[in-house]
Each structure stands twice: as C-alpha cells, then as structure tokens.
Amino acid sequence: MTPIIKVSNLTKKFKDLVAVDDLSFTVQKGDVYGFLGQNGAGKSTTIRMLLTLIEPTQGTIEIFGLDLRTHRKEILRQVGAVIEKPDVYKYLTAYENLVLFLKISGAAKASKQKLMEQLDLVGLAERAHSKVKTFSQGMKQRLGVAIALSHDPQLIILDEPTNGLDPQGIADIRNLILMLSQKMNKTVVVSSHLLSEIELIANRLLIIDKGQKLVEGAAAELFDPAQTVIEVETLNNAQAIQLLEQSEWSAMLQPASANEIILKMDKKQIPSFHQSLVQMNIPVLSLQPRHSLEDYFLKVTTGKQHVEAFTN
Amino acid sequence: MLPLRLCVKTNNTKMKKILLLLLSIIIFQQAAFSQDAMGLINKVKSKLDKVNDYVAEGRMKTDVSFIKAPAGKVKVFYKKPNKFKLKRDGGISILPKGGVSVNMSNLLTGKDFVAIPSGDSKVGNIPVKVVKLLPTSENSDVVLTTLYIEEATSLIRKANTTTKENGTYEMEMIYGKFASFGLPDKVIFAFNTKDYKLPKGVTLDFDTNEPVADRMKNKKGRVEISYTNYIINKGVSDAEFR
Amino acid sequence: MWKLLQIELFKIFKRPRTYISFAAITALVGLIQMGLYIDGKSYVEFMLRDLSMSFEIEGNILNGYLVCYIILQLLLVHVPLLITLIAADLISGEANMGTLRLLLTKPVSRTEVIFAKFGAATIYTLLLLVWMAILALFVSMALFGTDDMLNMKSGYIVQMKSYDVFWRYACAFGFAALAMLTVAALGFFLSLFAENSIGPIVATMSIILVFTILSTLDIPFFNAIKPYLFTTHMIGWKGFFDVKVSEDNEAIIGSVQNLGKVLQAAGILVLHIVGLLIASVIVFKRKDVLS
C-alpha cells in the first residue's frame, strides 16, 4: 500500500544552522502519527516543509504517492492543517473565516447548514457570527480545527494543536483526533513536545532531536512492557559500553549520547542481564528500567535539564 | 475694462505744465498747418460719425510671452458717443489694462485736445500723415497720442498712445469691407508687459527645467482682434454696456 | 485566481482601516473646497498678483477645474500614505496575524497570491482615485461652476478652454493611478520582508519622502540623479495641463506641450510597477514562511 506520507532524506539548512538533518519517515493511511520533539527540535520546520511553507534544502516528500514539488496543488487540496497558533482573520466572523478558507481550499461550495454543522462540531455554532477578535485562545484553536476539516481532507496535520489550551480544551482536541481517525478514517499527523498527549492517541511515533530521527515505530511496540528501556549507570560508562558491544547484549544497545548506556529488552531478561554485568566485572551504580516512553523521551531529548516541562 | 478717458480730472504735474506751455508756442507758430491737421482729423471724425452704433463679432488672439492662451470669440458693442464694450464669448479673458477698449471714435470724441501735425510717414506701404494729439485737460490718463492717418481715405492706420497708468501701447488697423465707415477688419494692440514669475515652490511644476521658447521671450505683448462681421446702425440696447 | 482576488477584496473592504483613506480624502477635499469657497478670491489674487498689475482678468477664474487642480496639487503628494497603509500591509500584515501560513498551505500558488493581492491593491487604489475624482472634480464643478482653466506655472500661464479641460483630467487621473500603483508596488514589495506592517509602511513612506525631497530640491547636484527617482515622474500628471502654441503664440486646443515627456514618465512608472511585481514574485516564491 502506498504510504500517505513518505519523507526521504529531508534536510533543511538555515544558513549555518541545520534545522532538519537527513530525516526519513513514512505515514500510513489511517495512522495517527505522533511527531515528538523538544521545542526547536525541527518538528515545525518539518511540518512546514510538508505544507510547502518552507522549501527543503535536500530530500524529497511524497504525499498520496505524489511528489510535493510537482503536485503541490493536487496534494494540498486533500490536506487540512493547523500550524501552531491557529491564526485566522480577527476582523472577520468565525463563519466568514470558514467560508473564506473553504473557498481557497478549492472545495465545492458548502451549504450554510453544512458550515454550521462544522462549527457545531467544534462547539462554535453559537458564536458563528461573532468577530474572531472576541474569541478566547481555545475558541480560536477550535475554529482553526474546523477550518482544517472544512474541505473534508484525507490528511490532517496538526502542529502543536493543544498549545495554550486548558485541560478541557486538550481533552476536546484529543477526542476530536480519535474521532477523525476511528470514525472518519482520516490520517492525522500530530506534533507535540508533550509525550503524555501523544501517548494516548498515536498509533505510530517519531521522535526527533536536533533535526535528527531518534526513534520511529509503532506505539504498541514502544510502549510495550516487553520492550522495556533500561538505563545503566556505571563507574566507567565508556568501558562498559565497549564490553557490552562485544557481548550477547549488543543488539539491545540503543543509540544514545556518549557515556550513556541505554538498552531495550523484555522485562523478564533484566535478572540475567544483571548477572552478565556482574560477570563482565562492570561496576554498576544503578540500573533503572523505564515504564513508559516518557522517561526515555525525556532522557534522550533533554538530558533531564527540562524536567519541569514534563511534570504536567 | 477701462475705456480711454479724455474727460476732466484733477491731477497736476509740473512737467505737464511746462510741456503744455512749450506745445502752445509750437501750436501758435504752426497755426496754419495745425488747421490742416484739425481738418484731417475732422474728416476722420465725420467718417466715424456715420456710425451711431455697431455690434461686431470677432476673434481675439493674445500673444504675450508668458501667456499661452487660445484664440477666443469676442463680441464688441459700440454706441455713440463713447460707449464701448468687449464681451468674450464664454471663457476667461486676459487683456492688457486699458488698452483693448480703445477705439478710434472715443479717441477723437470731445474737443479737449490739440492736434499737432508731425510730418509724413508710412505704415507698411501706405503713405500717412502723422498727427500728434495732446489732451488739454491736465488730468487725462492719456499723455500723448500719435495718429498715422491715410489722407486719401481718411483712415487711421496706426495710433500710439502713451498713458500715465498703463504705459504705451500701439494700435494698428487693417481695413477691408467696412473701410467706408472707418471700421477696421483687424486691430492689433501692442503693449509692454512686466515680468511674470511664480516661485517654483508654489507651483511644483513637472518640467521646471524646460527653457522658455525663444519667441516667448519677446517682452512686447500683442492682442489681435479680427472682426468678421459688423452690424452697423441697427440700434444697440444700453443694457449691453452694463 | 478570480476567486482569490474576490477573497482579497473581501478582506480589504472588511477592514475599518480601508475606509479611513476614503474618509481622509473626503475630509481633506472638503476642507480645501470650503476654504476656497469662502476665501478663494484672495488665493486667486495671490496667484495672479504679478499678472494683474498689467492685465485685466475676467471670468470665473476660480472654477471647478482650477479648484480640482489645486486640490490634486495639494493632495496627490499625500495620497501615497493612504495607499501605503494598505499595500505595505498586504503580506506583512498576514504574516503578523499568522494567517499567511494558513493561506499558503491552501492549493493556491504563491504567484497567484501575489497577483491577487496586488490586483486587490490596484482596485483599492483605483477606487480611491475615482472617489477623489468624484469629490475633487465633479463636486468642485458643481460648487464652483466651469470656465476656462488657468494653470499658473512658475514661468508662464496656460489658459485652456473649458471644453478642452475634461479630457486632460481623465488623462491626469489615469497618470495619477500609475503613480499611485508605483507606490502600491513598492509598499507591497517591502511588505514581503517583514512580519509586522509598521516596518514596510514606514520604509515605503521614508523612501517616497526622501525621493520627493530630492526631486523637489533645485540643487544642481541632485538634478543629476532626479531622472532616476520615480518620484520625479510621479507629478507627470501636471504635464497634461500645458499646451503647445502655434508660431504666433496661440495656444493649440487639444495639444499637450510635452506629451513625449509625460508618456516617458508614464513608461518609467509602468516599468517600476512591473519590475517591483516581478521582484515580488521571485522573492515570495523563495520565501520560507517562518511566521
């Protein structure tokens, strides 16, 4: 089956800064594809390249099996997006904004009733004829989603859709995404810097840092207890890594920054792994299994400097 | 428009008195010849006297170095003894002060002048007698008028008038169909003009560095009226002169 | 494309800012008309003071045609500000609001966006000029009547027959449209580089201000660069109010003294518009939208 999105070796440089570095991934039809990374990791740049707002320095993007460069209009007709803050024309009403963007989307003219239904879907029917400048951040966000969905696109790209929302707003967006995926069979790409949000909705995940891919895989696998992530701290990590690389455990070693030892294994293997460490004379200080991907994500992307960002 | 006035006013100058004194001596000495001049002028007058009133249509052209004006239609009304009115046929008229309203009959109306014969001359190819008219009234605006009269036809071919207020101007008359009434087909007024200049800052012209065409540098202004049609002695309402 | 233009116009005319320009022009024209209506005589006397020393000038000198000329002379210098307010905001304003990125993820090409936006700016400019023509010309004609028009230039006076004026205004407004579109194109081009509208508006105004001062200053050093400043050509509309004269200095009705020069100026303005528009397309197509 043709993937909905196929990104190959995508690179974007801003002068000396490499924002996205040789990134490749695929999104399949029906996926809720979680795109994770710290602020500044390159998520937004990647998403903007998917939406033709930024031109890649290198690499190719195929959406619906078509090259984005040569089939831009065709592709974008089937894409709906909310990029960061869902900014719309503040001097227009919610309804006017919806009509305006629907027109540009090249979709068939919708009846007033249809448009009101769409506003109702995001709970804005009552405020349809109020100017957007009177809206709260959450209402604007919901209007942004309504606009992204208005032309009934196949692919929906949401860049940090819960930014600035209260818990209720976050829950609403989450439910909406699940509904789009499960009931309407849409493909959704959703980015966030919060794993806790993605965890609950995504079936596939991509984690990037400094523009590079860290992990890509099915959520079921990444969250699977049989795929427990273990962090080992020793007196001499560099030496320990050397020894582990020559051992039976080498396949389980995960790429990490220098001097960090991370392995992925079934939880049941931990005792024998522990035994091996002793046998190899590795002086272990600590051995910590991680129960969710969040710790891993936290560890690999931030090195614990931004713990406060993950406490919610 | 100020018609040339030869009537009495109170305005004295020393120069004028001396001039008058000198002139009276000359006049006295050349009394006989002066009689001739008066005769010629009376002939001209009697010719003009045949006209009680007229309405004339004409085309007026202004030629002043710093004015670009299109030619326009004018209508001229005259009624004895000295009512004269030039009306433009719509549009704006820019005319030299005093000058254009002068016509021959009001030049010669009244008897408050002395005629001095000043020999023979030519206007174009036409031999003329030169007669100088000096107003006797001390406060007339006109200082001196020189007439160039063709004796054979009793037509004034040219007149030079010097005024106190409006400088000197020259009138040249070209006669045609209405010569028998002493009415010209074409009158050309020539007069001196002062400079015209507006500060550039006021106007912000598009083409400020454009040099003024050579012919426009000529300081002498001209107004030319070509009459196409006279309606003579058919009565003119006084209302026209208001 | 047509749809996009409609949308852009819809956006322009939904904003209160747009109507400020129309209100400003109404107020300014009204003020000038009121002033001239009350005290126009002394204004005319001032303009004609040199001439009336040796000439009698008769007729309705301060007629609608002259009043319109006075208004245009005073106002056309300031209209660029009103044009800039809209044009320099077209891209930067949307970048600032954040709507640009949403707009550009829609299936429309960036070239189309440029043309639709500039098209909308053009229509706005033309409507502003039409409104100005209605007020400055037609209302003045109704208030002050019509007669021959006297154009008092710095070196000479041009008299145009009343029936020889109207077409000149039609041409003058056409020319003014080119001049204002040049301003719009400049503001539009600069709006590509900023993410707030103040920057490009101020930049556009500054360029026009500096160029206009250089164009107006009569200093030999600056005279050399004048032909290269578009502002020098922006007052070309005045060229329609000068006539040719015949050999004996009679104004030729229906003629224009420096038609070649006026057309050349118009050509230069058109080149500016086209150049700036092409530059806008090139820049915009390459632009990474980061706002």
PDB file of C-alpha atoms in Angstrom, chain C residues 43-165:
ATOM      1  CA  TYR C  43      -5.980  82.914  -3.099  1.00  0.00           C
ATOM      2  CA  VAL C  44      -6.538  83.777  -6.750  1.00  0.00           C
ATOM      3  CA  GLU C  45      -5.367  87.336  -6.156  1.00  0.00           C
ATOM      4  CA  PHE C  46      -2.196  85.991  -4.614  1.00  0.00           C
ATOM      5  CA  MET C  47      -1.551  83.686  -7.540  1.00  0.00           C
ATOM      6  CA  LEU C  48      -2.295  86.413 -10.048  1.00  0.00           C
ATOM      7  CA  ARG C  49      -0.680  89.349  -8.302  1.00  0.00           C
ATOM      8  CA  ASP C  50       2.087  89.706 -10.875  1.00  0.00           C
ATOM      9  CA  LEU C  51      -0.246  89.343 -13.763  1.00  0.00           C
ATOM     10  CA  SER C  52      -2.973  91.659 -12.576  1.00  0.00           C
ATOM     11  CA  MET C  53      -0.536  94.550 -12.457  1.00  0.00           C
ATOM     12  CA  SER C  54      -0.719  94.897 -16.192  1.00  0.00           C
ATOM     13  CA  PHE C  55      -3.697  92.756 -17.135  1.00  0.00           C
ATOM     14  CA  GLU C  56      -7.394  92.682 -16.602  1.00  0.00           C
ATOM     15  CA  ILE C  57      -8.525  89.135 -15.999  1.00  0.00           C
ATOM     16  CA  GLU C  58     -12.179  88.436 -16.316  1.00  0.00           C
ATOM     17  CA  GLY C  59     -14.253  85.322 -15.986  1.00  0.00           C
ATOM     18  CA  ASN C  60     -14.871  82.643 -13.429  1.00  0.00           C
ATOM     19  CA  ILE C  61     -11.220  82.107 -12.637  1.00  0.00           C
ATOM     20  CA  LEU C  62     -11.756  80.001  -9.546  1.00  0.00           C
ATOM     21  CA  ASN C  63     -13.936  77.474 -11.316  1.00  0.00           C
ATOM     22  CA  GLY C  64     -14.260  73.772 -10.657  1.00  0.00           C
ATOM     23  CA  TYR C  65     -11.387  72.895 -12.976  1.00  0.00           C
ATOM     24  CA  LEU C  66      -8.923  75.160 -11.208  1.00  0.00           C
ATOM     25  CA  VAL C  67     -10.177  74.054  -7.805  1.00  0.00           C
ATOM     26  CA  CYS C  68      -9.619  70.429  -8.806  1.00  0.00           C
ATOM     27  CA  TYR C  69      -6.092  71.278  -9.926  1.00  0.00           C
ATOM     28  CA  ILE C  70      -5.372  72.993  -6.621  1.00  0.00           C
ATOM     29  CA  ILE C  71      -6.755  70.002  -4.731  1.00  0.00           C
ATOM     30  CA  LEU C  72      -4.731  67.499  -6.721  1.00  0.00           C
ATOM     31  CA  GLN C  73      -1.604  69.594  -6.340  1.00  0.00           C
ATOM     32  CA  LEU C  74      -2.021  69.670  -2.579  1.00  0.00           C
ATOM     33  CA  LEU C  75      -3.350  66.184  -2.075  1.00  0.00           C
ATOM     34  CA  LEU C  76      -1.695  63.837  -4.532  1.00  0.00           C
ATOM     35  CA  VAL C  77       1.556  64.182  -2.614  1.00  0.00           C
ATOM     36  CA  HIS C  78      -0.145  62.723   0.438  1.00  0.00           C
ATOM     37  CA  VAL C  79      -2.259  60.000  -1.129  1.00  0.00           C
ATOM     38  CA  PRO C  80       0.764  57.647  -1.217  1.00  0.00           C
ATOM     39  CA  LEU C  81       0.479  57.487   2.573  1.00  0.00           C
ATOM     40  CA  LEU C  82      -3.054  56.158   2.296  1.00  0.00           C
ATOM     41  CA  ILE C  83      -2.058  53.708  -0.427  1.00  0.00           C
ATOM     42  CA  THR C  84       0.908  52.540   1.609  1.00  0.00           C
ATOM     43  CA  LEU C  85      -1.293  51.864   4.622  1.00  0.00           C
ATOM     44  CA  ILE C  86      -2.997  49.121   2.660  1.00  0.00           C
ATOM     45  CA  ALA C  87      -0.338  47.966   0.215  1.00  0.00           C
ATOM     46  CA  ALA C  88       2.556  47.640   2.657  1.00  0.00           C
ATOM     47  CA  ASP C  89       0.336  45.606   4.937  1.00  0.00           C
ATOM     48  CA  LEU C  90      -0.800  43.039   2.386  1.00  0.00           C
ATOM     49  CA  ILE C  91       1.817  40.390   3.105  1.00  0.00           C
ATOM     50  CA  SER C  92       3.399  41.609   6.336  1.00  0.00           C
ATOM     51  CA  GLY C  93       0.028  42.094   7.992  1.00  0.00           C
ATOM     52  CA  GLU C  94      -0.913  38.500   7.286  1.00  0.00           C
ATOM     53  CA  ALA C  95       2.487  37.331   8.450  1.00  0.00           C
ATOM     54  CA  ASN C  96       1.941  39.257  11.650  1.00  0.00           C
ATOM     55  CA  MET C  97      -1.545  37.891  12.138  1.00  0.00           C
ATOM     56  CA  GLY C  98      -0.347  34.398  11.312  1.00  0.00           C
ATOM     57  CA  THR C  99      -2.854  33.942   8.538  1.00  0.00           C
ATOM     58  CA  LEU C 100      -0.168  33.907   5.862  1.00  0.00           C
ATOM     59  CA  ARG C 101       0.934  30.381   6.701  1.00  0.00           C
ATOM     60  CA  LEU C 102      -2.647  29.137   6.647  1.00  0.00           C
ATOM     61  CA  LEU C 103      -3.252  30.889   3.348  1.00  0.00           C
ATOM     62  CA  LEU C 104      -0.141  29.352   1.809  1.00  0.00           C
ATOM     63  CA  THR C 105      -0.999  25.811   2.829  1.00  0.00           C
ATOM     64  CA  LYS C 106      -4.022  26.090   0.589  1.00  0.00           C
ATOM     65  CA  PRO C 107      -3.941  24.874  -3.002  1.00  0.00           C
ATOM     66  CA  VAL C 108      -3.042  28.230  -4.488  1.00  0.00           C
ATOM     67  CA  SER C 109       0.326  29.115  -5.954  1.00  0.00           C
ATOM     68  CA  ARG C 110       2.368  31.910  -4.471  1.00  0.00           C
ATOM     69  CA  THR C 111       2.375  33.702  -7.793  1.00  0.00           C
ATOM     70  CA  GLU C 112      -1.404  33.651  -7.731  1.00  0.00           C
ATOM     71  CA  VAL C 113      -1.357  35.052  -4.217  1.00  0.00           C
ATOM     72  CA  ILE C 114       0.946  37.882  -5.315  1.00  0.00           C
ATOM     73  CA  PHE C 115      -1.197  38.766  -8.308  1.00  0.00           C
ATOM     74  CA  ALA C 116      -4.458  38.522  -6.390  1.00  0.00           C
ATOM     75  CA  LYS C 117      -3.134  40.709  -3.618  1.00  0.00           C
ATOM     76  CA  PHE C 118      -1.636  43.262  -5.949  1.00  0.00           C
ATOM     77  CA  GLY C 119      -4.806  43.146  -8.022  1.00  0.00           C
ATOM     78  CA  ALA C 120      -6.815  43.936  -4.928  1.00  0.00           C
ATOM     79  CA  ALA C 121      -4.421  46.765  -4.052  1.00  0.00           C
ATOM     80  CA  THR C 122      -4.847  48.070  -7.591  1.00  0.00           C
ATOM     81  CA  ILE C 123      -8.615  48.054  -7.308  1.00  0.00           C
ATOM     82  CA  TYR C 124      -8.406  49.783  -3.940  1.00  0.00           C
ATOM     83  CA  THR C 125      -6.083  52.434  -5.414  1.00  0.00           C
ATOM     84  CA  LEU C 126      -8.323  52.982  -8.398  1.00  0.00           C
ATOM     85  CA  LEU C 127     -11.423  53.260  -6.225  1.00  0.00           C
ATOM     86  CA  LEU C 128      -9.636  55.784  -4.054  1.00  0.00           C
ATOM     87  CA  LEU C 129      -8.765  57.834  -7.128  1.00  0.00           C
ATOM     88  CA  VAL C 130     -12.270  57.537  -8.525  1.00  0.00           C
ATOM     89  CA  TRP C 131     -13.610  58.740  -5.202  1.00  0.00           C
ATOM     90  CA  MET C 132     -11.121  61.569  -5.324  1.00  0.00           C
ATOM     91  CA  ALA C 133     -12.171  62.430  -8.874  1.00  0.00           C
ATOM     92  CA  ILE C 134     -15.802  62.493  -7.847  1.00  0.00           C
ATOM     93  CA  LEU C 135     -15.083  64.828  -4.950  1.00  0.00           C
ATOM     94  CA  ALA C 136     -12.311  66.972  -6.356  1.00  0.00           C
ATOM     95  CA  LEU C 137     -13.559  67.271  -9.903  1.00  0.00           C
ATOM     96  CA  PHE C 138     -17.290  66.668 -10.085  1.00  0.00           C
ATOM     97  CA  VAL C 139     -18.219  68.219  -6.766  1.00  0.00           C
ATOM     98  CA  SER C 140     -15.950  71.182  -7.485  1.00  0.00           C
ATOM     99  CA  MET C 141     -17.549  71.572 -10.901  1.00  0.00           C
ATOM    100  CA  ALA C 142     -20.957  71.629  -9.227  1.00  0.00           C
ATOM    101  CA  LEU C 143     -19.833  74.020  -6.487  1.00  0.00           C
ATOM    102  CA  PHE C 144     -17.653  76.404  -8.453  1.00  0.00           C
ATOM    103  CA  GLY C 145     -19.016  76.035 -11.960  1.00  0.00           C
ATOM    104  CA  THR C 146     -16.872  75.621 -15.046  1.00  0.00           C
ATOM    105  CA  ASP C 147     -14.949  78.018 -17.224  1.00  0.00           C
ATOM    106  CA  ASP C 148     -11.595  78.143 -18.901  1.00  0.00           C
ATOM    107  CA  MET C 149      -8.819  76.871 -16.741  1.00  0.00           C
ATOM    108  CA  LEU C 150      -5.789  78.966 -15.917  1.00  0.00           C
ATOM    109  CA  ASN C 151      -2.765  76.931 -14.963  1.00  0.00           C
ATOM    110  CA  MET C 152      -0.350  79.253 -13.223  1.00  0.00           C
ATOM    111  CA  LYS C 153       3.039  77.705 -13.755  1.00  0.00           C
ATOM    112  CA  SER C 154       6.220  79.199 -12.417  1.00  0.00           C
ATOM    113  CA  GLY C 155       7.298  80.615 -15.754  1.00  0.00           C
ATOM    114  CA  TYR C 156       4.043  81.227 -17.558  1.00  0.00           C
ATOM    115  CA  ILE C 157       0.308  80.932 -17.512  1.00  0.00           C
ATOM    116  CA  VAL C 158      -1.599  78.431 -19.559  1.00  0.00           C
ATOM    117  CA  GLN C 159      -5.181  79.085 -20.493  1.00  0.00           C
ATOM    118  CA  MET C 160      -7.257  76.122 -21.564  1.00  0.00           C
ATOM    119  CA  LYS C 161     -10.748  76.404 -22.980  1.00  0.00           C
ATOM    120  CA  SER C 162     -13.384  74.929 -20.740  1.00  0.00           C
ATOM    121  CA  TYR C 163     -14.197  72.279 -23.321  1.00  0.00           C
ATOM    122  CA  ASP C 164     -10.505  71.409 -23.548  1.00  0.00           C
ATOM    123  CA  VAL C 165     -10.057  70.532 -19.877  1.00  0.00           C
TER     124      VAL C 165
END
